[in-house]
Short mmCIF file of C-alpha atoms and ligand atoms in Angstrom, two decimals:
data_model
loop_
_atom_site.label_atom_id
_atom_site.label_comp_id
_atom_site.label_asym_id
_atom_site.label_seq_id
_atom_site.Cartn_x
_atom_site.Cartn_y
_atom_site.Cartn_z
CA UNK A 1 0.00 0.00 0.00
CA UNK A 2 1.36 3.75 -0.30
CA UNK A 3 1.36 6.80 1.28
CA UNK A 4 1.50 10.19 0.26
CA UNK A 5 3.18 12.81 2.97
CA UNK A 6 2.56 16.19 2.10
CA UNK A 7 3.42 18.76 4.68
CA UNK A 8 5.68 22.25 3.73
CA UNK A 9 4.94 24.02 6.85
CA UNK A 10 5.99 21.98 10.48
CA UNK A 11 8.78 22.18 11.94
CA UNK A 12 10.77 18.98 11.81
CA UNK A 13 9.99 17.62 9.09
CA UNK A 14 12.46 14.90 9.32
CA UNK A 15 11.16 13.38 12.76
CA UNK A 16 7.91 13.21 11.36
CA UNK A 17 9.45 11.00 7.96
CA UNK A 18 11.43 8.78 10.24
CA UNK A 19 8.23 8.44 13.05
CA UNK A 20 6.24 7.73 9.74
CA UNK A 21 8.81 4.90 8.35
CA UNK A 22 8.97 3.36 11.64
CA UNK A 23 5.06 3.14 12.29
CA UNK A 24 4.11 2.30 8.59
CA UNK A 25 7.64 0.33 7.82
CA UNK A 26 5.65 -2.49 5.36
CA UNK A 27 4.39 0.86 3.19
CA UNK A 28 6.08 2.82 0.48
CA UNK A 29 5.81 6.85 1.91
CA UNK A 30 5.44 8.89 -1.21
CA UNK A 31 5.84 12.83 -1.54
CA UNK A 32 3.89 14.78 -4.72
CA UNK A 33 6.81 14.54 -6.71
CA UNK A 34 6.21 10.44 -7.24
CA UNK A 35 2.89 11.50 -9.18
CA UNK A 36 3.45 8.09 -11.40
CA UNK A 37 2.55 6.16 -7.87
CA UNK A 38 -0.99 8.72 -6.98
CA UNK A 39 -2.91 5.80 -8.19
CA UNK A 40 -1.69 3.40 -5.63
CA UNK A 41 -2.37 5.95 -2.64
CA UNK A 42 -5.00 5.07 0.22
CA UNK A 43 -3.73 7.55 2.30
CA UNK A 44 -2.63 10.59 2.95
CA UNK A 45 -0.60 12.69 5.75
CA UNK A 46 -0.91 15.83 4.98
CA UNK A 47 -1.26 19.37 6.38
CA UNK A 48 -1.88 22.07 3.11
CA UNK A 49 -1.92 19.81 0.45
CA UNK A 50 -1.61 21.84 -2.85
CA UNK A 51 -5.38 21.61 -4.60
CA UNK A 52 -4.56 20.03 -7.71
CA UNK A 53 -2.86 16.90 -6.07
CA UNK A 54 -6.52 15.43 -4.46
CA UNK A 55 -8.57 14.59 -7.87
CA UNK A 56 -4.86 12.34 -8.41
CA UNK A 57 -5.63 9.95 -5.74
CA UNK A 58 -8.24 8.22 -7.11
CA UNK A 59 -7.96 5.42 -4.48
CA UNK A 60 -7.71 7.58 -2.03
CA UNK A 61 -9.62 5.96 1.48
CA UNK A 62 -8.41 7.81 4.28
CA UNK A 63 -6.77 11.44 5.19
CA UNK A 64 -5.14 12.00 7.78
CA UNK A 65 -4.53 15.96 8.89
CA UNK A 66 -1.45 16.80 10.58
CA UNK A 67 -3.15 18.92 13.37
CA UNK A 68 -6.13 19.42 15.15
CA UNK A 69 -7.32 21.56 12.78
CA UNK A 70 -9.21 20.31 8.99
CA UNK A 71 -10.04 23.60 7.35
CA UNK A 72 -6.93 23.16 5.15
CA UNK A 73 -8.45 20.21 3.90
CA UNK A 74 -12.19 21.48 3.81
CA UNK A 75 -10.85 23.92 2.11
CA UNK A 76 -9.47 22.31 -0.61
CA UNK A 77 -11.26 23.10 -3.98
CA UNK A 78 -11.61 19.41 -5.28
CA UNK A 79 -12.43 17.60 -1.40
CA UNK A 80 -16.01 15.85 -2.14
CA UNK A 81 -16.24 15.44 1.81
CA UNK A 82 -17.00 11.86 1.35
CA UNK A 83 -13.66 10.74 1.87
CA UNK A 84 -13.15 10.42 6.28
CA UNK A 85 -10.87 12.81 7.26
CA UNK A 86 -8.81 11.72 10.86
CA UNK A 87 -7.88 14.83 12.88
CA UNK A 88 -5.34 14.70 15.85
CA UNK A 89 -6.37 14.65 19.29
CA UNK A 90 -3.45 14.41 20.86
CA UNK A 91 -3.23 15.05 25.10
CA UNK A 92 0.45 16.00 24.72
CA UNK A 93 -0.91 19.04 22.25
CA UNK A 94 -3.72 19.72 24.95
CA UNK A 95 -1.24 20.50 27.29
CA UNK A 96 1.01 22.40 24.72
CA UNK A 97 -1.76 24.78 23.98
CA UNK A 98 -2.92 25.14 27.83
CA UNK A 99 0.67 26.06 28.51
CA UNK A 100 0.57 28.54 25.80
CA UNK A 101 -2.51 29.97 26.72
CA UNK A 102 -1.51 30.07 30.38
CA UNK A 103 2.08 31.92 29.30
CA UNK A 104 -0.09 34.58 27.26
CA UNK A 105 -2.25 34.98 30.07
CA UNK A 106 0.00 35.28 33.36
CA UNK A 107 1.86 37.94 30.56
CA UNK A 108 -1.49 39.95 30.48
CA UNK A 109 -1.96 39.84 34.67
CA UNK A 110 1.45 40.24 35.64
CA UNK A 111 2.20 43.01 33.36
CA UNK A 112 4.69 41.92 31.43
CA UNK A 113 4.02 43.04 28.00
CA UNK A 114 4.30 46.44 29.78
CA UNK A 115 8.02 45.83 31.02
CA UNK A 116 8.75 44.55 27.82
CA UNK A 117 7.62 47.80 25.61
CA UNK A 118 9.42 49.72 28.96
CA UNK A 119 12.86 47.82 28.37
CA UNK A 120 12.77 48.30 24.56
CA UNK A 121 13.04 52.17 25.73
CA UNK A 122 14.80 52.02 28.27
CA UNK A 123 12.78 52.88 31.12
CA UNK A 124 12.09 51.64 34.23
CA UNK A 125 8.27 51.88 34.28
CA UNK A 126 7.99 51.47 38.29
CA UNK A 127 5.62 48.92 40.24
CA UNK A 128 2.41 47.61 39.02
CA UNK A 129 0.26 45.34 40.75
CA UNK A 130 -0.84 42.03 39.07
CA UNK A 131 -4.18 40.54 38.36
CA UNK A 132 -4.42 37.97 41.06
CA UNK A 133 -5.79 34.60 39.54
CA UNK A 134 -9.47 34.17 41.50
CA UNK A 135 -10.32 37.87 40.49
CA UNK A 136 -10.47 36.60 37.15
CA UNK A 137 -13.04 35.71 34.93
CA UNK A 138 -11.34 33.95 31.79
CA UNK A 139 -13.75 32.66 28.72
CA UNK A 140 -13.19 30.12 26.73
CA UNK A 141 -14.55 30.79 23.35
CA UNK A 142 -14.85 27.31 21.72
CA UNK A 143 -14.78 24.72 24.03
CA UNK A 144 -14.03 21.47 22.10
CA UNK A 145 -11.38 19.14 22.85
CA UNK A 146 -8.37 21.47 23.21
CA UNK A 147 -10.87 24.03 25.20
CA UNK A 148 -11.37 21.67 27.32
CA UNK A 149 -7.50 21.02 28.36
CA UNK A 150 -7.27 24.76 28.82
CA UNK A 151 -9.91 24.50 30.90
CA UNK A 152 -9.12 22.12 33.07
CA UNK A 153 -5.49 23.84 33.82
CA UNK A 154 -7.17 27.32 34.45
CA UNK A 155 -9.34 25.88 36.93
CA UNK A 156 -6.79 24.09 38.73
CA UNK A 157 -5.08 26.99 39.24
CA UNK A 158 -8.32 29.05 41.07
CA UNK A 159 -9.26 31.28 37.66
CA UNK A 160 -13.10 31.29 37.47
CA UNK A 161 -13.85 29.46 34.16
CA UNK A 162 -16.51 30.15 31.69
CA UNK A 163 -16.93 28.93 28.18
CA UNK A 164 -18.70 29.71 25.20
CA UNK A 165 -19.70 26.58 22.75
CA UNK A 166 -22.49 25.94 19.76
CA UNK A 167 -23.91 23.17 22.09
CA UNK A 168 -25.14 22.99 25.39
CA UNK A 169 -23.34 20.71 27.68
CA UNK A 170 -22.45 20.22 31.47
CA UNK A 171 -18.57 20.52 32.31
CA UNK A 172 -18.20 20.64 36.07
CA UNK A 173 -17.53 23.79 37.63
CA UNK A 174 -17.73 25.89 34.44
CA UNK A 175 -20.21 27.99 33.14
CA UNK A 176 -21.25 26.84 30.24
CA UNK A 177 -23.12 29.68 27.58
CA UNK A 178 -24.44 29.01 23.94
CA UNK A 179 -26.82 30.68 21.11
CA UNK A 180 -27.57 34.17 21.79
CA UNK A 181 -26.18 34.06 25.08
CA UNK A 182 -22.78 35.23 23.72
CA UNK A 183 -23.93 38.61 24.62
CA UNK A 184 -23.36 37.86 28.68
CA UNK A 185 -20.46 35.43 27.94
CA UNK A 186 -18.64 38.36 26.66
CA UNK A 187 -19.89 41.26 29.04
CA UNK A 188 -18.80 38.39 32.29
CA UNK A 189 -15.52 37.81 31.01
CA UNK A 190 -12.56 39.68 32.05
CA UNK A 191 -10.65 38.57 29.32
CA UNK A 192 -11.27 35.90 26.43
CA UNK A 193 -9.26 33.02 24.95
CA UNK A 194 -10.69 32.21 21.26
CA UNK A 195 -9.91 28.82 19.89
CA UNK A 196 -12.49 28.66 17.27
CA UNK A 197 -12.42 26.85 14.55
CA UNK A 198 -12.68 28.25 11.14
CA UNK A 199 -16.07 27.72 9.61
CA UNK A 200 -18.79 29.76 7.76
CA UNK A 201 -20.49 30.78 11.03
CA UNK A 202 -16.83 31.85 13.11
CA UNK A 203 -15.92 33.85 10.08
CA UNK A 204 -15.56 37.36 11.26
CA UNK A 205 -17.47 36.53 14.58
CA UNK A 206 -14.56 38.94 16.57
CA UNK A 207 -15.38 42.05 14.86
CA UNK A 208 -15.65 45.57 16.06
CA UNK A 209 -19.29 44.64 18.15
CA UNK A 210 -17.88 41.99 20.05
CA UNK A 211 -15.00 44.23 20.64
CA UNK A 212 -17.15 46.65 22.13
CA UNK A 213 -18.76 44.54 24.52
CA UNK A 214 -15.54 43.44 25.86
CA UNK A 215 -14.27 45.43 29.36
CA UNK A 216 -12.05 47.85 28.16
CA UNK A 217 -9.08 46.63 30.29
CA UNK A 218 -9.03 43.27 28.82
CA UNK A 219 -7.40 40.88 26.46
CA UNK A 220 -8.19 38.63 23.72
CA UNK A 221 -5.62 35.23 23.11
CA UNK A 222 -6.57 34.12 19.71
CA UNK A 223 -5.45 30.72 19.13
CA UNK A 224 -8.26 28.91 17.28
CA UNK A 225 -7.87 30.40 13.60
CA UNK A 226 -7.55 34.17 12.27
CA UNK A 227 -10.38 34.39 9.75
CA UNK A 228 -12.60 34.51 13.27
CA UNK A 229 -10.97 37.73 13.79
CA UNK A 230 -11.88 41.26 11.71
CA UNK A 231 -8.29 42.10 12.05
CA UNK A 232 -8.80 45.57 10.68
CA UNK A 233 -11.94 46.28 13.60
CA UNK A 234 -8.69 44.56 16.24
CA UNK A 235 -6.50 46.90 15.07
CA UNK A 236 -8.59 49.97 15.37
CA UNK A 237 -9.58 48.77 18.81
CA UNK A 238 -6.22 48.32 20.06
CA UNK A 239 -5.01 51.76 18.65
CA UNK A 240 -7.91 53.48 20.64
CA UNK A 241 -8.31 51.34 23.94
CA UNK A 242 -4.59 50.98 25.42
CA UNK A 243 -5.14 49.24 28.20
CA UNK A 244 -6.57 45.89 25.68
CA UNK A 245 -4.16 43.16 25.13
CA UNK A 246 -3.81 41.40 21.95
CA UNK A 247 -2.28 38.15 21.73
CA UNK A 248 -2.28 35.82 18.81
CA UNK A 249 -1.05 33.08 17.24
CA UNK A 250 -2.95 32.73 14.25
CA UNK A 251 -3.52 35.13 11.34
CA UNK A 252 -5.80 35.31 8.43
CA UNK A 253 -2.78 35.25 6.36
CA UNK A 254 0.29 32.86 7.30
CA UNK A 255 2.68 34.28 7.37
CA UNK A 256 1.52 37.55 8.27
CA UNK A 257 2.73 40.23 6.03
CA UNK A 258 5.61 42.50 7.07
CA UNK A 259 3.13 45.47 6.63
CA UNK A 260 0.45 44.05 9.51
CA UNK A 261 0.32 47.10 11.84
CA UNK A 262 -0.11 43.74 14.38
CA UNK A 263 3.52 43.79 14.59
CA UNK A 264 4.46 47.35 16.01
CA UNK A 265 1.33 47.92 17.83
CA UNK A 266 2.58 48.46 21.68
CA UNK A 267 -0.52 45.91 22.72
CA UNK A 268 -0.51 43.35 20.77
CA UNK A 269 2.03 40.28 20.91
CA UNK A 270 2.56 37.83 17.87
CA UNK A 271 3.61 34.44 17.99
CA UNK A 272 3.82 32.04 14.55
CA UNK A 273 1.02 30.00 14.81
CA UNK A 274 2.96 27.56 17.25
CA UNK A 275 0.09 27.48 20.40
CA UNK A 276 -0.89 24.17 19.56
CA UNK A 277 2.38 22.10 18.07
CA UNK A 278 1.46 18.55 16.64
CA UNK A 279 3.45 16.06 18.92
CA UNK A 280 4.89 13.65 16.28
CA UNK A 281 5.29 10.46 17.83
CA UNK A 282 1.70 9.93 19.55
CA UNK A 283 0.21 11.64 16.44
CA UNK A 284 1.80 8.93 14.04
CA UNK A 285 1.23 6.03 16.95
CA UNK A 286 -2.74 7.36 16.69
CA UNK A 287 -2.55 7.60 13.02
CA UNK A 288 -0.98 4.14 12.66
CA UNK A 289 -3.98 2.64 14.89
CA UNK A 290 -6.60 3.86 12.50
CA UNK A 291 -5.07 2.60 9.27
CA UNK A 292 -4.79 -0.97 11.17
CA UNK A 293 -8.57 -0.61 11.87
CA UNK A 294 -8.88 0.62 8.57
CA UNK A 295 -6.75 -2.30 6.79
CA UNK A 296 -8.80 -4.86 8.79
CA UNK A 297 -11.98 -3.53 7.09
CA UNK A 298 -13.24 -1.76 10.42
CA UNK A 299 -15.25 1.44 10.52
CA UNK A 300 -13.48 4.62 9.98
CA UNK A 301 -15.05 6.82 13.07
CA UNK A 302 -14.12 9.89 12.11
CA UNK A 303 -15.33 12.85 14.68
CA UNK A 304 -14.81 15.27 12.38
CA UNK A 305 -18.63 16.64 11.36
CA UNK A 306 -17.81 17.80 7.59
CA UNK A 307 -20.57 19.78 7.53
CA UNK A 308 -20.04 21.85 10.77
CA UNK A 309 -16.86 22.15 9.57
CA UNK A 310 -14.63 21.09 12.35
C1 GLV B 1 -2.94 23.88 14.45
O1 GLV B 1 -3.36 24.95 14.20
C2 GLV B 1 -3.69 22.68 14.35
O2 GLV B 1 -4.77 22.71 13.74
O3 GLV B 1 -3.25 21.65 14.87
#
């Protein structure tokens, strides 16, 4: 059987070829330059596949997406969305991106973004007292999988937890708000971590009215996807409302151009989409256990709901 790995934009590239040989070592691991062998694929790694190489793989049975996320595959001009798609769900990335979002956050309480601009002038900016964790009122905006592991750290560590999601459901100790209740999820929060996916209805959803309902000395930590962000409404509402922390991860366009008044604003604080790395060896182990089930003629149960989008 063979393989097609297709993936431009990880780091460590390498690892992920050798974790790939060693999992799948009776399979031939093709790249898009072997297009003679496209008929023989069943499967595919891939994370931005280029859109002309999917009506190729005419066998194709399974694809597998790199990350958590499957918009770059949705998104795919020739994808018929009958084909399963297998996203990671990886613990090891849930605690990656809980670590991230707790680093981004203890930088909004404790000030630090402040020092930093201070030190780049050379100024000593004086004492400032820090948000102390149970004063704070952090929302979750998306609370699937990786929301979850977020979460669960924030809570462990005495923040009062509330979450936004499409569907109702109970999660112990956290407020839990859905529909057009978004209005109050927003106005209780003291600041807001976004990890939505990218879909139709996320699309712009952080524009310049959310903004507004926000507090005013606040922050947002986008790490879901940037096309849920109006950048241009962000980046009038950082220029006029100082005290609002920006901090993302994610951009509607990756890389984000060297123009992107994101980069010198004194509030906001970029990061190259790296919140949520892939971890490559239980990724491949969990990929490797599908295509078994898969080989043996077993249901493919893929969670991803095509037609949410996520
Ligand atoms: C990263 O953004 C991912 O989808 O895993």
């Amino acid at each position: 059987m063979t393989i097609l790995f297709h993936n431009t934009t990880f780091d460590k590239i390498d690892v992920w070829k050798k974790s790939i040989k060693k999992y799948f070592k009776n399979e031939n691991i093709i790249s898009i330059k072997d297009y003679k062998k496209f008929n023989e694929v069943k499967y595919a790694i891939i994370w931005n596949l280029p859109d002309e190489i999917l009506p190729k793989l005419k066998n194709l049975k399974v694809i597998f997406s790199m990350g958590a996320g499957v918009d770059h595959i949705l998104k795919l001009k020739y994808y018929n969305k009958k084909i399963p798609i297998i996203r990671i769900k990886d613990a090891l990335m849930g605690e990656r991106i809980a670590n991230y979002a707790l680093a981004q956050l203890l930088n909004y309480q404790l000030n630090f973004k402040i020092f930093q601009n201070s030190q780049n002038k050379q100024y000593w900016s004086g004492e400032r007292t820090p948000i102390d964790n149970k004063s704070l009122t952090v929302g979750i905006l998306g609370l699937g999988f990786l929301g979850n592991h977020i979460a669960r750290l924030l809570s462990k560590l005495n923040y009062n937890v509330i979450a936004y999601k499409k569907s109702l459901t109970k999660v112990k100790n956290i407020k839990i708000y859905t529909g057009k209740n978004i209005i109050n999820f927003i106005k209780n929060s003291d600041v807001i971590i976004s990890i939505l996916p990218s879909t139709p209805q996320t699309h712009n959803m952080i524009d310049k009215k959310f903004l507004k309902v926000m507090k005013k000395n606040s922050c947002l930590i986008n790490i879901g996807r940037g096309n849920t962000i109006e950048e241009k409404d962000l980046i009038n509402h950082l220029k006029k409302n100082k005290n609002f922390f920006a901090y993302l991860d994610v951009f509607k366009n990756e890389p984000l151009e060297p123009s992107s008044q994101f980069w010198k604003l004194p509030n906001s604080t970029i990061t190259p989409h790296v919140a949520g790395v892939t971890a490559i060896e239980p990724s491949v182990r969990y990929m490797y256990s599908i295509y078994k089930k898969v080989k043996q003629n077993k249901k493919v149960n893929s969670d991803v709901n095509i037609s949410n989008g996520y």
